[in-house]
Amino acid sequence: METLWSDFLNSRAGDWRGGSGLQERMGKEKWQRYFLERWSLSAPAPASGETVKELQAFREQLRALVQHYIAGGLVSEKDLEMLNPVLAKGPVIRCAIIQGGVISMEGVPLRNDWEQIMAEVAASFLHTLTAGEPSRIRICDNPDCGWIFYDDTRNRTKKYCEDKTCGNLMKVRRFRAKKKEQELGKDTTTTSGE
Ligand SMILES: [Zn+2]
């Protein structure tokens, strides 16, 4: 499952097939428009070069925090010192809404700029930490990918961002590695043709 904050982090991700290294999409107007539309947010697109740098810097701080957390680390006071100023720049007004007969309360953003967006990203991450199940936060098991996602499967066993792409690729890699091992076991003088 994609969340607002993980979608933001995945604006920079590896090429799952290996090869062309990290793909940086944050500075692209197309990505900015996609992101704003997907999460019903509003800010000027294209963002200025200066703003893109700020967004990237925040993304790297948040990514480092998430990776630390996935590795079993704890969220510290220092992390909150990073998150709180970001949150402070995104004021909201509380608003009660009814959808399909169900009442809920939402924070409606007051500003229409990228600082507000960063605050929404930080708030979404804190929502997962405090109201979700943070133990479900994953990083794709394909080392070339690095996609971050929230594992919403019932048995909590999702290892790859997508089974069709990374899952299959890693299956093929494991199969080849095993085959190679078996071949080497049979005749150590054989060199692999791959
Ligand atoms: Zn992946």
PDB file of C-alpha atoms and ligand atoms in Angstrom:
ATOM      1  CA  MET A   1       0.000   0.000   0.000  1.00  0.00           C
ATOM      2  CA  GLU A   2       1.196   3.467  -0.852  1.00  0.00           C
ATOM      3  CA  THR A   3       0.851   6.260   1.680  1.00  0.00           C
ATOM      4  CA  LEU A   4       1.334   9.982   1.173  1.00  0.00           C
ATOM      5  CA  TRP A   5       4.718   9.921   2.893  1.00  0.00           C
ATOM      6  CA  SER A   6       6.014   6.762   1.167  1.00  0.00           C
ATOM      7  CA  ASP A   7       4.961   8.095  -2.243  1.00  0.00           C
ATOM      8  CA  PHE A   8       6.956  11.237  -1.445  1.00  0.00           C
ATOM      9  CA  LEU A   9      10.028   9.182  -0.451  1.00  0.00           C
ATOM     10  CA  ASN A  10       9.748   7.068  -3.607  1.00  0.00           C
ATOM     11  CA  SER A  11      10.218  10.146  -5.803  1.00  0.00           C
ATOM     12  CA  ARG A  12      13.786   8.915  -5.717  1.00  0.00           C
ATOM     13  CA  ALA A  13      14.107   5.188  -6.201  1.00  0.00           C
ATOM     14  CA  GLY A  14      16.401   2.726  -7.878  1.00  0.00           C
ATOM     15  CA  ASP A  15      15.806   1.051 -11.206  1.00  0.00           C
ATOM     16  CA  TRP A  16      14.341  -2.291 -10.147  1.00  0.00           C
ATOM     17  CA  ARG A  17      16.036  -4.078 -13.072  1.00  0.00           C
ATOM     18  CA  GLY A  18      19.441  -2.874 -11.855  1.00  0.00           C
ATOM     19  CA  GLY A  19      21.298  -0.864 -14.428  1.00  0.00           C
ATOM     20  CA  SER A  20      20.664   2.818 -14.654  1.00  0.00           C
ATOM     21  CA  GLY A  21      21.026   3.725 -10.972  1.00  0.00           C
ATOM     22  CA  LEU A  22      18.769   6.040  -9.008  1.00  0.00           C
ATOM     23  CA  GLN A  23      15.902   7.800 -10.694  1.00  0.00           C
ATOM     24  CA  GLU A  24      15.263  11.317  -9.427  1.00  0.00           C
ATOM     25  CA  ARG A  25      11.755  12.530 -10.196  1.00  0.00           C
ATOM     26  CA  MET A  26      11.228  15.246  -7.579  1.00  0.00           C
ATOM     27  CA  GLY A  27      12.392  18.049  -9.887  1.00  0.00           C
ATOM     28  CA  LYS A  28      10.135  16.976 -12.733  1.00  0.00           C
ATOM     29  CA  GLU A  29       6.926  18.910 -13.233  1.00  0.00           C
ATOM     30  CA  LYS A  30       5.174  15.716 -14.330  1.00  0.00           C
ATOM     31  CA  TRP A  31       5.920  14.026 -11.012  1.00  0.00           C
ATOM     32  CA  GLN A  32       4.939  17.136  -9.031  1.00  0.00           C
ATOM     33  CA  ARG A  33       1.553  17.298 -10.784  1.00  0.00           C
ATOM     34  CA  TYR A  34       0.980  13.565 -10.328  1.00  0.00           C
ATOM     35  CA  PHE A  35       1.773  13.814  -6.616  1.00  0.00           C
ATOM     36  CA  LEU A  36      -0.464  16.825  -5.963  1.00  0.00           C
ATOM     37  CA  GLU A  37      -3.361  15.293  -7.833  1.00  0.00           C
ATOM     38  CA  ARG A  38      -3.050  11.852  -6.266  1.00  0.00           C
ATOM     39  CA  TRP A  39      -3.169  13.215  -2.731  1.00  0.00           C
ATOM     40  CA  SER A  40      -5.589  16.107  -3.416  1.00  0.00           C
ATOM     41  CA  LEU A  41      -3.027  18.736  -2.453  1.00  0.00           C
ATOM     42  CA  SER A  42      -2.385  22.110  -3.906  1.00  0.00           C
ATOM     43  CA  ALA A  43       0.888  23.946  -4.599  1.00  0.00           C
ATOM     44  CA  PRO A  44       2.428  25.715  -7.572  1.00  0.00           C
ATOM     45  CA  ALA A  45       3.859  23.364 -10.231  1.00  0.00           C
ATOM     46  CA  PRO A  46       6.516  23.455 -11.462  1.00  0.00           C
ATOM     47  CA  ALA A  47       8.152  24.130  -8.102  1.00  0.00           C
ATOM     48  CA  SER A  48      11.130  26.500  -8.203  1.00  0.00           C
ATOM     49  CA  GLY A  49      14.652  25.080  -8.240  1.00  0.00           C
ATOM     50  CA  GLU A  50      15.176  26.360  -4.701  1.00  0.00           C
ATOM     51  CA  THR A  51      12.003  24.619  -3.503  1.00  0.00           C
ATOM     52  CA  VAL A  52      12.983  21.348  -5.188  1.00  0.00           C
ATOM     53  CA  LYS A  53      16.276  21.445  -3.259  1.00  0.00           C
ATOM     54  CA  GLU A  54      14.367  21.907   0.013  1.00  0.00           C
ATOM     55  CA  LEU A  55      11.988  19.068  -0.856  1.00  0.00           C
ATOM     56  CA  GLN A  56      14.908  16.775  -1.676  1.00  0.00           C
ATOM     57  CA  ALA A  57      16.750  17.665   1.531  1.00  0.00           C
ATOM     58  CA  PHE A  58      13.642  16.910   3.607  1.00  0.00           C
ATOM     59  CA  ARG A  59      13.042  13.677   1.691  1.00  0.00           C
ATOM     60  CA  GLU A  60      16.583  12.454   2.425  1.00  0.00           C
ATOM     61  CA  GLN A  61      16.205  13.256   6.138  1.00  0.00           C
ATOM     62  CA  LEU A  62      12.898  11.415   6.279  1.00  0.00           C
ATOM     63  CA  ARG A  63      14.254   8.490   4.263  1.00  0.00           C
ATOM     64  CA  ALA A  64      17.234   8.160   6.635  1.00  0.00           C
ATOM     65  CA  LEU A  65      14.833   8.168   9.586  1.00  0.00           C
ATOM     66  CA  VAL A  66      12.619   5.497   7.973  1.00  0.00           C
ATOM     67  CA  GLN A  67      15.601   3.281   7.108  1.00  0.00           C
ATOM     68  CA  HIS A  68      16.893   3.609  10.663  1.00  0.00           C
ATOM     69  CA  TYR A  69      13.443   2.681  11.940  1.00  0.00           C
ATOM     70  CA  ILE A  70      13.097  -0.349   9.634  1.00  0.00           C
ATOM     71  CA  ALA A  71      16.516  -1.535  10.844  1.00  0.00           C
ATOM     72  CA  GLY A  72      15.119  -1.605  14.382  1.00  0.00           C
ATOM     73  CA  GLY A  73      16.115   1.882  15.531  1.00  0.00           C
ATOM     74  CA  LEU A  74      13.879   4.167  17.549  1.00  0.00           C
ATOM     75  CA  VAL A  75      12.529   7.594  16.699  1.00  0.00           C
ATOM     76  CA  SER A  76      14.457  10.012  18.913  1.00  0.00           C
ATOM     77  CA  GLU A  77      14.060  13.564  20.222  1.00  0.00           C
ATOM     78  CA  LYS A  78      16.504  14.603  17.503  1.00  0.00           C
ATOM     79  CA  ASP A  79      14.189  13.203  14.832  1.00  0.00           C
ATOM     80  CA  LEU A  80      11.343  15.231  16.296  1.00  0.00           C
ATOM     81  CA  GLU A  81      13.543  18.323  16.159  1.00  0.00           C
ATOM     82  CA  MET A  82      13.712  17.670  12.421  1.00  0.00           C
ATOM     83  CA  LEU A  83       9.970  16.955  12.010  1.00  0.00           C
ATOM     84  CA  ASN A  84       8.419  19.623  14.244  1.00  0.00           C
ATOM     85  CA  PRO A  85       9.649  22.707  12.326  1.00  0.00           C
ATOM     86  CA  VAL A  86       8.350  21.076   9.128  1.00  0.00           C
ATOM     87  CA  LEU A  87       4.951  20.484  10.755  1.00  0.00           C
ATOM     88  CA  ALA A  88       4.880  24.064  12.073  1.00  0.00           C
ATOM     89  CA  LYS A  89       4.902  25.417   8.531  1.00  0.00           C
ATOM     90  CA  GLY A  90       1.685  23.640   7.569  1.00  0.00           C
ATOM     91  CA  PRO A  91      -1.272  25.044   9.538  1.00  0.00           C
ATOM     92  CA  VAL A  92      -4.640  23.309   9.237  1.00  0.00           C
ATOM     93  CA  ILE A  93      -8.178  24.117  10.291  1.00  0.00           C
ATOM     94  CA  ARG A  94     -10.246  21.315  11.737  1.00  0.00           C
ATOM     95  CA  CYS A  95     -13.315  20.391   9.800  1.00  0.00           C
ATOM     96  CA  ALA A  96     -16.000  17.746  10.380  1.00  0.00           C
ATOM     97  CA  ILE A  97     -17.261  15.937   7.298  1.00  0.00           C
ATOM     98  CA  ILE A  98     -19.833  13.238   6.580  1.00  0.00           C
ATOM     99  CA  GLN A  99     -19.157  10.627   3.908  1.00  0.00           C
ATOM    100  CA  GLY A 100     -21.619   7.807   3.363  1.00  0.00           C
ATOM    101  CA  GLY A 101     -23.198   8.557   6.719  1.00  0.00           C
ATOM    102  CA  VAL A 102     -19.862   8.317   8.560  1.00  0.00           C
ATOM    103  CA  ILE A 103     -18.589  11.393  10.373  1.00  0.00           C
ATOM    104  CA  SER A 104     -14.887  12.104  10.482  1.00  0.00           C
ATOM    105  CA  MET A 105     -12.671  15.048  11.293  1.00  0.00           C
ATOM    106  CA  GLU A 106     -10.067  16.337   8.908  1.00  0.00           C
ATOM    107  CA  GLY A 107      -7.384  18.966   8.993  1.00  0.00           C
ATOM    108  CA  VAL A 108      -7.803  21.192   5.972  1.00  0.00           C
ATOM    109  CA  PRO A 109      -4.495  22.779   4.875  1.00  0.00           C
ATOM    110  CA  LEU A 110      -4.466  26.569   5.054  1.00  0.00           C
ATOM    111  CA  ARG A 111      -1.599  27.209   2.671  1.00  0.00           C
ATOM    112  CA  ASN A 112      -1.200  26.266  -0.963  1.00  0.00           C
ATOM    113  CA  ASP A 113       2.543  25.872  -1.234  1.00  0.00           C
ATOM    114  CA  TRP A 114       5.263  23.252  -0.960  1.00  0.00           C
ATOM    115  CA  GLU A 115       6.007  23.996   2.688  1.00  0.00           C
ATOM    116  CA  GLN A 116       2.447  22.958   3.413  1.00  0.00           C
ATOM    117  CA  ILE A 117       3.024  19.808   1.347  1.00  0.00           C
ATOM    118  CA  MET A 118       6.112  18.914   3.406  1.00  0.00           C
ATOM    119  CA  ALA A 119       4.034  19.385   6.567  1.00  0.00           C
ATOM    120  CA  GLU A 120       1.372  17.046   5.144  1.00  0.00           C
ATOM    121  CA  VAL A 121       4.079  14.458   4.375  1.00  0.00           C
ATOM    122  CA  ALA A 122       5.474  14.718   7.914  1.00  0.00           C
ATOM    123  CA  ALA A 123       1.945  14.489   9.386  1.00  0.00           C
ATOM    124  CA  SER A 124       1.179  11.419   7.270  1.00  0.00           C
ATOM    125  CA  PHE A 125       4.366   9.707   8.470  1.00  0.00           C
ATOM    126  CA  LEU A 126       3.556  10.529  12.105  1.00  0.00           C
ATOM    127  CA  HIS A 127       0.050   9.214  11.564  1.00  0.00           C
ATOM    128  CA  THR A 128       1.500   5.852  10.461  1.00  0.00           C
ATOM    129  CA  LEU A 129       3.831   5.858  13.482  1.00  0.00           C
ATOM    130  CA  THR A 130       1.154   6.702  16.017  1.00  0.00           C
ATOM    131  CA  ALA A 131      -2.134   5.403  14.611  1.00  0.00           C
ATOM    132  CA  GLY A 132      -0.975   2.777  12.094  1.00  0.00           C
ATOM    133  CA  GLU A 133       1.240  -0.235  12.578  1.00  0.00           C
ATOM    134  CA  PRO A 134       4.774   1.030  12.026  1.00  0.00           C
ATOM    135  CA  SER A 135       6.121  -2.535  12.133  1.00  0.00           C
ATOM    136  CA  ARG A 136       4.544  -2.908   8.690  1.00  0.00           C
ATOM    137  CA  ILE A 137       6.857  -0.339   7.106  1.00  0.00           C
ATOM    138  CA  ARG A 138       9.081  -2.119   4.571  1.00  0.00           C
ATOM    139  CA  ILE A 139      11.818  -1.467   2.103  1.00  0.00           C
ATOM    140  CA  CYS A 140      11.712  -3.596  -1.057  1.00  0.00           C
ATOM    141  CA  ASP A 141      13.937  -6.667  -0.766  1.00  0.00           C
ATOM    142  CA  ASN A 142      15.366  -6.079  -4.224  1.00  0.00           C
ATOM    143  CA  PRO A 143      18.608  -4.205  -3.386  1.00  0.00           C
ATOM    144  CA  ASP A 144      18.447  -2.331  -6.709  1.00  0.00           C
ATOM    145  CA  CYS A 145      14.982  -0.969  -5.955  1.00  0.00           C
ATOM    146  CA  GLY A 146      14.768   0.630  -2.503  1.00  0.00           C
ATOM    147  CA  TRP A 147      11.030   1.317  -2.787  1.00  0.00           C
ATOM    148  CA  ILE A 148       9.430   2.020   0.596  1.00  0.00           C
ATOM    149  CA  PHE A 149       5.917   0.778   1.302  1.00  0.00           C
ATOM    150  CA  TYR A 150       3.418  -0.147   3.978  1.00  0.00           C
ATOM    151  CA  ASP A 151       2.732  -3.885   4.115  1.00  0.00           C
ATOM    152  CA  ASP A 152      -1.036  -4.148   4.470  1.00  0.00           C
ATOM    153  CA  THR A 153      -1.224  -7.893   3.763  1.00  0.00           C
ATOM    154  CA  ARG A 154      -2.955 -10.025   6.362  1.00  0.00           C
ATOM    155  CA  ASN A 155       0.050 -12.239   7.111  1.00  0.00           C
ATOM    156  CA  ARG A 156       2.621  -9.392   6.953  1.00  0.00           C
ATOM    157  CA  THR A 157       4.859 -11.228   4.510  1.00  0.00           C
ATOM    158  CA  LYS A 158       5.107  -8.753   1.646  1.00  0.00           C
ATOM    159  CA  LYS A 159       8.800  -8.479   0.765  1.00  0.00           C
ATOM    160  CA  TYR A 160       8.718  -6.682  -2.556  1.00  0.00           C
ATOM    161  CA  CYS A 161       7.127  -3.473  -3.735  1.00  0.00           C
ATOM    162  CA  GLU A 162       5.561  -5.455  -6.599  1.00  0.00           C
ATOM    163  CA  ASP A 163       5.503  -9.218  -7.020  1.00  0.00           C
ATOM    164  CA  LYS A 164       5.226  -8.829 -10.784  1.00  0.00           C
ATOM    165  CA  THR A 165       8.448  -6.833 -11.068  1.00  0.00           C
ATOM    166  CA  CYS A 166      10.869  -7.098  -8.145  1.00  0.00           C
ATOM    167  CA  GLY A 167       9.373 -10.347  -6.791  1.00  0.00           C
ATOM    168  CA  ASN A 168       9.754 -12.142 -10.119  1.00  0.00           C
ATOM    169  CA  LEU A 169      13.173 -10.700 -10.801  1.00  0.00           C
ATOM    170  CA  MET A 170      14.513 -11.883  -7.447  1.00  0.00           C
ATOM    171  CA  LYS A 171      12.956 -15.313  -7.977  1.00  0.00           C
ATOM    172  CA  VAL A 172      14.798 -15.605 -11.290  1.00  0.00           C
ATOM    173  CA  ARG A 173      18.038 -14.423  -9.659  1.00  0.00           C
ATOM    174  CA  ARG A 174      17.740 -16.977  -6.865  1.00  0.00           C
ATOM    175  CA  PHE A 175      17.014 -19.695  -9.409  1.00  0.00           C
ATOM    176  CA  ARG A 176      20.076 -18.755 -11.478  1.00  0.00           C
ATOM    177  CA  ALA A 177      22.336 -18.541  -8.423  1.00  0.00           C
ATOM    178  CA  LYS A 178      21.193 -21.979  -7.305  1.00  0.00           C
ATOM    179  CA  LYS A 179      21.746 -23.427 -10.760  1.00  0.00           C
ATOM    180  CA  LYS A 180      25.213 -21.919 -10.915  1.00  0.00           C
ATOM    181  CA  GLU A 181      26.009 -23.366  -7.491  1.00  0.00           C
ATOM    182  CA  GLN A 182      24.867 -26.805  -8.618  1.00  0.00           C
ATOM    183  CA  GLU A 183      26.923 -26.570 -11.793  1.00  0.00           C
ATOM    184  CA  LEU A 184      29.988 -25.515  -9.872  1.00  0.00           C
ATOM    185  CA  GLY A 185      29.403 -28.349  -7.439  1.00  0.00           C
ATOM    186  CA  LYS A 186      29.391 -30.868 -10.260  1.00  0.00           C
ATOM    187  CA  ASP A 187      32.545 -29.668 -12.005  1.00  0.00           C
ATOM    188  CA  THR A 188      34.643 -26.915 -10.499  1.00  0.00           C
ATOM    189  CA  THR A 189      36.533 -26.315 -13.764  1.00  0.00           C
ATOM    190  CA  THR A 190      33.358 -25.253 -15.613  1.00  0.00           C
ATOM    191  CA  THR A 191      32.990 -21.531 -16.038  1.00  0.00           C
ATOM    192  CA  SER A 192      29.529 -20.129 -16.303  1.00  0.00           C
ATOM    193  CA  GLY A 193      28.439 -18.867 -19.675  1.00  0.00           C
ATOM    194  CA  GLU A 194      26.331 -16.089 -18.135  1.00  0.00           C
TER     195      GLU A 194
HETATM  196 ZN    ZN B   1      10.966  -3.164  -5.646  1.00  0.00          ZN
END
